[in-house]
Amino acid sequence: MTKTEEQHIDDILGLIEDTATASSSAEDLELLAHCYEAMAMAEGNAPDTDAAWRQFEARQRGRRMRRTMWWSAMAAAAAVALLVVMVHAWMPGEETLYTALDVTDTVTIRSAAHEETMPIRKLGARRKVVEELRYKTVVVPDRQDYHLTLSDGTEVWLNAGTRFTYPEHFAAAGRAVSVEGEAFFHVAHDASRPFVVQAGGLSTVVTGTQFDVRNYEGESPRVTLVEGSVTVHGGGMEVPVAPGEGAVLEQSRLHVAQTDVEAHVAWRDGLLYFQDTSLRDILMELGRWYNLNVVCRDKAEIQGRYHFACDRKDTPANAVALLREVTGEHIYIEGNTIFIQK
């Protein structure tokens, strides 16, 4: 056998060793080694196959051991990660009701340069007239409210955490605005141009009236009418609402019923005011107004219903102390969080 042939066979055996897996047959490898031995003997240059085979097996055992150790380490890491997740998921007795927002202490007004310009079209005599509206957006932070007057004379009061979008000037065909949060409207009467408020899944149409619209994230949007009349659209329904009534969109259905108007509009007069309201909702409203986290510990009772009122300009500590006195529940503040605990 020439040196070239011997080197070629060595290369083949090396390739087989490198690609051999745990399922490789030792008998097949041994047979191949015997073939190599026979070829070498034909040239009178038989190698020490026993020693070569022992060396090969040692290398294979080392590779298998390294693979086993690697997979064992990976499995251990996965088990630890799973245990951490399970412990976190099973952490008993604590529920976050409200998470404070990262907000500034000033009202932000964004001009049309940062908002989409929306054309409103109407048909004219044999041609289309295009009227371009420029929009502004008011963003109100926690512990503040904001009052503005629109171009048609409509007055709007915005509650904390509200985003209100409106045009600098209304179109000739109608007046339309949108609310994320809460707003009280005193709409200037204009029978020829209905005033439309879009709030989540609700659309409220009026010509001149006073009403409150609430559309905070995580809550069912609602409209509360103080005076006049409105028509509310939502969930594929269209219903008239009379003074003293509220329309709420819940589970894609629109419900209208008598409501405590004062409880829904007292915020405009600087009060946090609740009538027959669950402690959970009261705590969440305190968290929103003061921009504090709200956490329930040890499955504390938060479904009880209470009458509660306080000045919105009061400190969070005083408001929580008053709520604790009214409810008799263990409610307290630590840092940036309101806790309720058994």
Short mmCIF file of C-alpha atoms in Angstrom, two decimals:
data_model
loop_
_atom_site.label_atom_id
_atom_site.label_comp_id
_atom_site.label_asym_id
_atom_site.label_seq_id
_atom_site.Cartn_x
_atom_site.Cartn_y
_atom_site.Cartn_z
CA MET A 1 0.00 0.00 0.00
CA THR A 2 1.38 3.40 -0.93
CA LYS A 3 1.66 6.24 1.47
CA THR A 4 -0.99 8.09 -0.52
CA GLU A 5 -3.49 5.21 -0.24
CA GLU A 6 -2.74 4.79 3.45
CA GLN A 7 -3.30 8.49 4.05
CA HIS A 8 -6.58 8.31 2.09
CA ILE A 9 -7.90 5.49 4.28
CA ASP A 10 -6.78 7.32 7.43
CA ASP A 11 -8.73 10.36 6.26
CA ILE A 12 -11.85 8.22 5.74
CA LEU A 13 -11.52 6.68 9.21
CA GLY A 14 -11.02 10.14 10.71
CA LEU A 15 -14.17 11.39 8.99
CA ILE A 16 -16.14 8.43 10.31
CA GLU A 17 -14.86 9.06 13.83
CA ASP A 18 -15.86 12.71 13.67
CA THR A 19 -19.39 11.97 12.47
CA ALA A 20 -20.08 8.84 14.52
CA THR A 21 -23.05 9.14 16.88
CA ALA A 22 -24.16 7.18 19.92
CA SER A 23 -26.24 4.98 17.60
CA SER A 24 -23.23 4.01 15.43
CA SER A 25 -22.61 0.26 15.32
CA ALA A 26 -19.34 -0.80 16.93
CA GLU A 27 -19.47 -3.97 14.80
CA ASP A 28 -19.49 -1.91 11.58
CA LEU A 29 -16.57 0.17 12.71
CA GLU A 30 -14.69 -2.94 13.74
CA LEU A 31 -15.35 -4.49 10.33
CA LEU A 32 -13.98 -1.41 8.63
CA ALA A 33 -10.90 -1.57 10.85
CA HIS A 34 -10.37 -5.22 9.82
CA CYS A 35 -10.56 -4.19 6.16
CA TYR A 36 -7.91 -1.61 6.81
CA GLU A 37 -5.80 -4.23 8.57
CA ALA A 38 -6.17 -6.70 5.69
CA MET A 39 -5.13 -4.10 3.15
CA ALA A 40 -2.13 -3.20 5.22
CA MET A 41 -1.13 -6.87 5.65
CA ALA A 42 -1.22 -7.31 1.92
CA GLU A 43 1.61 -4.81 1.80
CA GLY A 44 3.36 -6.45 4.76
CA ASN A 45 2.81 -3.45 6.97
CA ALA A 46 0.05 -4.46 9.43
CA PRO A 47 -0.73 -1.81 12.01
CA ASP A 48 -1.46 -2.40 15.70
CA THR A 49 -5.26 -2.48 15.31
CA ASP A 50 -5.99 -3.33 18.94
CA ALA A 51 -4.23 -0.21 20.12
CA ALA A 52 -5.89 1.90 17.40
CA TRP A 53 -9.33 0.58 18.32
CA ARG A 54 -8.80 1.29 22.02
CA GLN A 55 -7.72 4.84 21.15
CA PHE A 56 -10.81 5.30 18.97
CA GLU A 57 -13.16 4.03 21.70
CA ALA A 58 -11.54 6.37 24.25
CA ARG A 59 -12.11 9.33 21.96
CA GLN A 60 -15.75 8.33 21.41
CA ARG A 61 -16.36 7.94 25.16
CA GLY A 62 -14.93 11.41 25.73
CA ARG A 63 -17.21 12.90 23.09
CA ARG A 64 -20.27 11.13 24.49
CA MET A 65 -19.39 12.29 28.00
CA ARG A 66 -19.04 15.92 26.84
CA ARG A 67 -22.40 15.72 25.03
CA THR A 68 -24.03 14.21 28.13
CA MET A 69 -22.58 16.89 30.40
CA TRP A 70 -23.74 19.66 28.01
CA TRP A 71 -27.31 18.35 27.80
CA SER A 72 -27.38 17.84 31.59
CA ALA A 73 -26.33 21.44 32.14
CA MET A 74 -28.98 22.69 29.71
CA ALA A 75 -31.67 20.59 31.39
CA ALA A 76 -30.65 21.88 34.83
CA ALA A 77 -30.79 25.49 33.63
CA ALA A 78 -34.23 24.94 32.11
CA ALA A 79 -35.47 23.36 35.32
CA VAL A 80 -34.24 26.32 37.39
CA ALA A 81 -35.91 28.79 34.99
CA LEU A 82 -39.18 26.84 35.15
CA LEU A 83 -39.03 26.78 38.94
CA VAL A 84 -38.58 30.58 39.09
CA VAL A 85 -41.57 31.10 36.79
CA MET A 86 -43.72 28.68 38.80
CA VAL A 87 -42.81 30.30 42.12
CA HIS A 88 -43.62 33.73 40.70
CA ALA A 89 -46.91 32.52 39.22
CA TRP A 90 -47.92 30.86 42.49
CA MET A 91 -47.06 33.88 44.65
CA PRO A 92 -50.24 33.99 46.74
CA GLY A 93 -52.39 36.82 47.94
CA GLU A 94 -51.31 39.91 45.94
CA GLU A 95 -53.10 41.66 43.09
CA THR A 96 -52.15 44.91 41.39
CA LEU A 97 -55.31 46.94 40.83
CA TYR A 98 -53.71 50.00 39.25
CA THR A 99 -50.22 50.90 37.99
CA ALA A 100 -49.00 54.49 38.17
CA LEU A 101 -48.12 56.15 34.88
CA ASP A 102 -44.91 57.89 33.90
CA VAL A 103 -46.30 61.38 33.28
CA THR A 104 -45.27 65.02 33.53
CA ASP A 105 -46.92 67.69 35.67
CA THR A 106 -47.93 69.94 32.77
CA VAL A 107 -50.71 69.87 30.23
CA THR A 108 -49.44 69.02 26.75
CA ILE A 109 -51.03 70.49 23.65
CA ARG A 110 -49.91 68.96 20.37
CA SER A 111 -50.53 70.82 17.16
CA ALA A 112 -51.53 69.50 13.76
CA ALA A 113 -47.86 69.10 12.85
CA HIS A 114 -47.83 66.02 15.08
CA GLU A 115 -51.30 64.76 14.26
CA GLU A 116 -52.84 63.30 11.14
CA THR A 117 -54.60 65.82 8.90
CA MET A 118 -57.95 64.38 7.87
CA PRO A 119 -59.81 65.72 4.81
CA ILE A 120 -63.62 65.92 5.05
CA ARG A 121 -65.37 65.80 1.68
CA LYS A 122 -68.85 66.84 0.63
CA LEU A 123 -70.47 66.87 -2.79
CA GLY A 124 -70.94 70.23 -4.54
CA ALA A 125 -72.50 71.05 -7.90
CA ARG A 126 -70.71 68.70 -10.33
CA ARG A 127 -67.52 68.86 -8.27
CA LYS A 128 -66.03 67.85 -4.93
CA VAL A 129 -65.21 70.46 -2.31
CA VAL A 130 -62.38 69.38 -0.02
CA GLU A 131 -62.07 70.97 3.40
CA GLU A 132 -58.88 70.27 5.31
CA LEU A 133 -59.06 70.20 9.11
CA ARG A 134 -56.07 70.79 11.36
CA TYR A 135 -56.22 68.90 14.63
CA LYS A 136 -54.87 69.54 18.11
CA THR A 137 -54.56 67.10 20.98
CA VAL A 138 -54.62 68.02 24.68
CA VAL A 139 -52.98 65.55 27.10
CA VAL A 140 -53.81 66.12 30.79
CA PRO A 141 -51.51 64.62 33.48
CA ASP A 142 -52.46 63.20 36.88
CA ARG A 143 -53.84 65.48 39.64
CA GLN A 144 -54.87 68.10 37.11
CA ASP A 145 -57.88 68.98 35.01
CA TYR A 146 -58.13 71.37 32.10
CA HIS A 147 -60.78 73.66 30.62
CA LEU A 148 -60.89 74.90 27.03
CA THR A 149 -63.35 76.54 24.66
CA LEU A 150 -63.64 75.24 21.10
CA SER A 151 -64.03 77.37 17.99
CA ASP A 152 -67.84 77.04 18.03
CA GLY A 153 -68.13 78.19 21.65
CA THR A 154 -68.46 74.68 23.12
CA GLU A 155 -66.83 74.41 26.57
CA VAL A 156 -64.95 71.26 27.53
CA TRP A 157 -63.58 70.22 30.95
CA LEU A 158 -60.95 67.45 30.83
CA ASN A 159 -60.26 65.14 33.77
CA ALA A 160 -56.83 63.82 34.78
CA GLY A 161 -55.24 61.27 32.45
CA THR A 162 -57.30 62.41 29.46
CA ARG A 163 -56.32 62.75 25.81
CA PHE A 164 -58.68 64.99 23.83
CA THR A 165 -58.43 65.54 20.06
CA TYR A 166 -60.30 68.31 18.25
CA PRO A 167 -59.98 70.47 15.10
CA GLU A 168 -58.79 74.05 15.28
CA HIS A 169 -61.93 74.97 13.32
CA PHE A 170 -64.96 72.78 12.72
CA ALA A 171 -66.13 71.78 9.26
CA ALA A 172 -69.21 73.34 7.71
CA ALA A 173 -71.01 69.99 7.68
CA GLY A 174 -70.49 68.96 11.30
CA ARG A 175 -68.46 69.02 14.52
CA ALA A 176 -66.48 65.98 15.68
CA VAL A 177 -64.02 65.32 18.55
CA SER A 178 -62.60 62.26 20.33
CA VAL A 179 -61.94 61.44 23.99
CA GLU A 180 -59.66 58.96 25.75
CA GLY A 181 -60.24 59.51 29.46
CA GLU A 182 -63.05 61.72 30.76
CA ALA A 183 -64.58 64.99 29.56
CA PHE A 184 -67.59 67.14 30.44
CA PHE A 185 -69.19 69.02 27.54
CA HIS A 186 -71.37 72.10 27.43
CA VAL A 187 -72.10 72.06 23.71
CA ALA A 188 -72.99 75.29 21.91
CA HIS A 189 -76.33 74.88 20.15
CA ASP A 190 -76.16 74.55 16.36
CA ALA A 191 -79.01 72.57 14.83
CA SER A 192 -77.39 72.60 11.39
CA ARG A 193 -74.13 71.04 12.64
CA PRO A 194 -74.49 68.07 15.00
CA PHE A 195 -71.74 67.69 17.60
CA VAL A 196 -70.26 64.16 17.69
CA VAL A 197 -68.06 62.77 20.49
CA GLN A 198 -66.19 59.54 19.72
CA ALA A 199 -65.17 57.60 22.85
CA GLY A 200 -64.08 54.00 22.45
CA GLY A 201 -67.03 52.07 21.05
CA LEU A 202 -69.48 54.89 21.77
CA SER A 203 -70.46 57.73 19.49
CA THR A 204 -72.61 60.49 21.02
CA VAL A 205 -74.54 62.88 18.77
CA VAL A 206 -75.98 66.18 20.08
CA THR A 207 -76.91 69.66 18.88
CA GLY A 208 -76.65 71.47 22.22
CA THR A 209 -76.59 70.02 25.73
CA GLN A 210 -74.52 69.16 28.83
CA PHE A 211 -73.15 65.67 29.38
CA ASP A 212 -70.18 63.67 30.65
CA VAL A 213 -68.21 61.11 28.64
CA ARG A 214 -65.91 58.60 30.37
CA ASN A 215 -63.63 56.31 28.36
CA TYR A 216 -60.63 55.22 30.43
CA GLU A 217 -58.64 52.15 29.39
CA GLY A 218 -59.88 49.01 31.12
CA GLU A 219 -63.36 50.43 31.79
CA SER A 220 -66.62 50.24 29.88
CA PRO A 221 -67.20 53.57 28.07
CA ARG A 222 -70.26 55.51 29.26
CA VAL A 223 -72.19 58.73 28.69
CA THR A 224 -74.07 60.56 31.46
CA LEU A 225 -76.59 63.22 30.45
CA VAL A 226 -77.13 66.29 32.64
CA GLU A 227 -79.57 68.29 30.49
CA GLY A 228 -80.87 68.34 26.94
CA SER A 229 -80.92 65.15 24.89
CA VAL A 230 -78.38 62.97 23.11
CA THR A 231 -78.37 59.92 20.88
CA VAL A 232 -75.76 57.30 21.68
CA HIS A 233 -74.49 54.76 19.14
CA GLY A 234 -72.67 51.60 20.17
CA GLY A 235 -72.70 47.84 19.79
CA GLY A 236 -74.76 48.14 16.63
CA MET A 237 -77.49 49.97 18.57
CA GLU A 238 -78.79 53.54 18.59
CA VAL A 239 -80.59 54.77 21.72
CA PRO A 240 -81.85 58.16 22.97
CA VAL A 241 -80.71 59.21 26.45
CA ALA A 242 -82.70 61.51 28.71
CA PRO A 243 -81.42 63.74 31.56
CA GLY A 244 -80.50 61.69 34.61
CA GLU A 245 -79.73 58.62 32.53
CA GLY A 246 -76.46 56.98 31.63
CA ALA A 247 -75.56 54.82 28.62
CA VAL A 248 -72.87 52.15 29.12
CA LEU A 249 -71.32 49.83 26.53
CA GLU A 250 -70.69 46.46 28.18
CA GLN A 251 -69.76 43.27 26.32
CA SER A 252 -70.70 44.90 22.99
CA ARG A 253 -74.21 45.75 24.24
CA LEU A 254 -75.52 49.23 24.99
CA HIS A 255 -77.41 49.64 28.26
CA VAL A 256 -79.36 52.76 29.34
CA ALA A 257 -80.57 53.30 32.91
CA GLN A 258 -81.20 55.96 35.56
CA THR A 259 -77.96 57.02 37.27
CA ASP A 260 -76.61 59.32 39.96
CA VAL A 261 -75.55 62.25 37.81
CA GLU A 262 -73.80 64.06 40.67
CA ALA A 263 -71.51 61.10 41.26
CA HIS A 264 -70.38 61.20 37.61
CA VAL A 265 -69.80 64.95 37.26
CA ALA A 266 -68.56 65.95 40.75
CA TRP A 267 -64.97 65.76 39.52
CA ARG A 268 -65.58 68.98 37.57
CA ASP A 269 -66.26 70.71 40.91
CA GLY A 270 -63.04 69.39 42.45
CA LEU A 271 -64.42 66.37 44.30
CA LEU A 272 -63.70 62.66 44.37
CA TYR A 273 -67.27 61.54 44.91
CA PHE A 274 -68.66 57.99 45.03
CA GLN A 275 -72.16 56.69 45.66
CA ASP A 276 -72.66 52.97 46.29
CA THR A 277 -69.33 52.23 44.62
CA SER A 278 -67.14 49.17 45.14
CA LEU A 279 -63.96 49.70 47.17
CA ARG A 280 -62.03 48.32 44.21
CA ASP A 281 -63.29 51.12 41.94
CA ILE A 282 -62.70 53.77 44.61
CA LEU A 283 -59.09 52.64 45.08
CA MET A 284 -58.48 52.58 41.34
CA GLU A 285 -59.83 56.13 41.01
CA LEU A 286 -57.56 57.31 43.83
CA GLY A 287 -54.65 55.63 42.09
CA ARG A 288 -55.49 57.34 38.80
CA TRP A 289 -55.97 60.81 40.31
CA TYR A 290 -52.86 60.74 42.54
CA ASN A 291 -50.88 58.58 40.06
CA LEU A 292 -50.12 55.89 42.64
CA ASN A 293 -49.87 52.13 42.31
CA VAL A 294 -52.71 50.24 44.01
CA VAL A 295 -52.03 46.74 45.36
CA CYS A 296 -54.40 44.34 47.15
CA ARG A 297 -52.68 41.95 49.57
CA ASP A 298 -53.84 38.73 51.23
CA LYS A 299 -57.12 38.72 49.28
CA ALA A 300 -58.41 41.70 51.20
CA GLU A 301 -62.10 42.58 50.81
CA ILE A 302 -62.46 45.07 47.94
CA GLN A 303 -65.98 44.29 46.68
CA GLY A 304 -67.86 46.05 49.49
CA ARG A 305 -69.79 49.15 48.36
CA TYR A 306 -69.48 52.55 50.02
CA HIS A 307 -70.43 56.23 49.88
CA PHE A 308 -67.24 58.26 49.91
CA ALA A 309 -66.17 61.82 49.04
CA CYS A 310 -63.07 63.95 49.48
CA ASP A 311 -61.47 67.09 48.07
CA ARG A 312 -59.31 66.28 45.04
CA LYS A 313 -56.82 68.91 46.18
CA ASP A 314 -56.26 67.05 49.45
CA THR A 315 -53.07 65.01 49.91
CA PRO A 316 -53.04 61.28 49.09
CA ALA A 317 -52.31 60.51 52.75
CA ASN A 318 -55.38 62.43 53.95
CA ALA A 319 -57.61 60.87 51.28
CA VAL A 320 -56.47 57.35 52.20
CA ALA A 321 -56.88 58.05 55.93
CA LEU A 322 -60.45 59.20 55.32
CA LEU A 323 -61.19 56.14 53.20
CA ARG A 324 -59.76 53.89 55.92
CA GLU A 325 -62.06 55.54 58.47
CA VAL A 326 -65.14 55.16 56.24
CA THR A 327 -64.52 51.52 55.29
CA GLY A 328 -62.79 50.17 58.37
CA GLU A 329 -60.36 48.35 56.06
CA HIS A 330 -56.58 48.27 56.49
CA ILE A 331 -55.59 50.78 53.77
CA TYR A 332 -52.25 52.61 53.86
CA ILE A 333 -49.57 54.25 51.69
CA GLU A 334 -45.95 53.16 51.39
CA GLY A 335 -43.79 55.07 48.93
CA ASN A 336 -45.63 55.31 45.62
CA THR A 337 -48.20 52.60 46.39
CA ILE A 338 -51.57 52.35 48.10
CA PHE A 339 -51.96 48.99 49.82
CA ILE A 340 -55.08 47.30 51.13
CA GLN A 341 -54.52 44.33 53.41
CA LYS A 342 -56.49 42.04 55.69
#
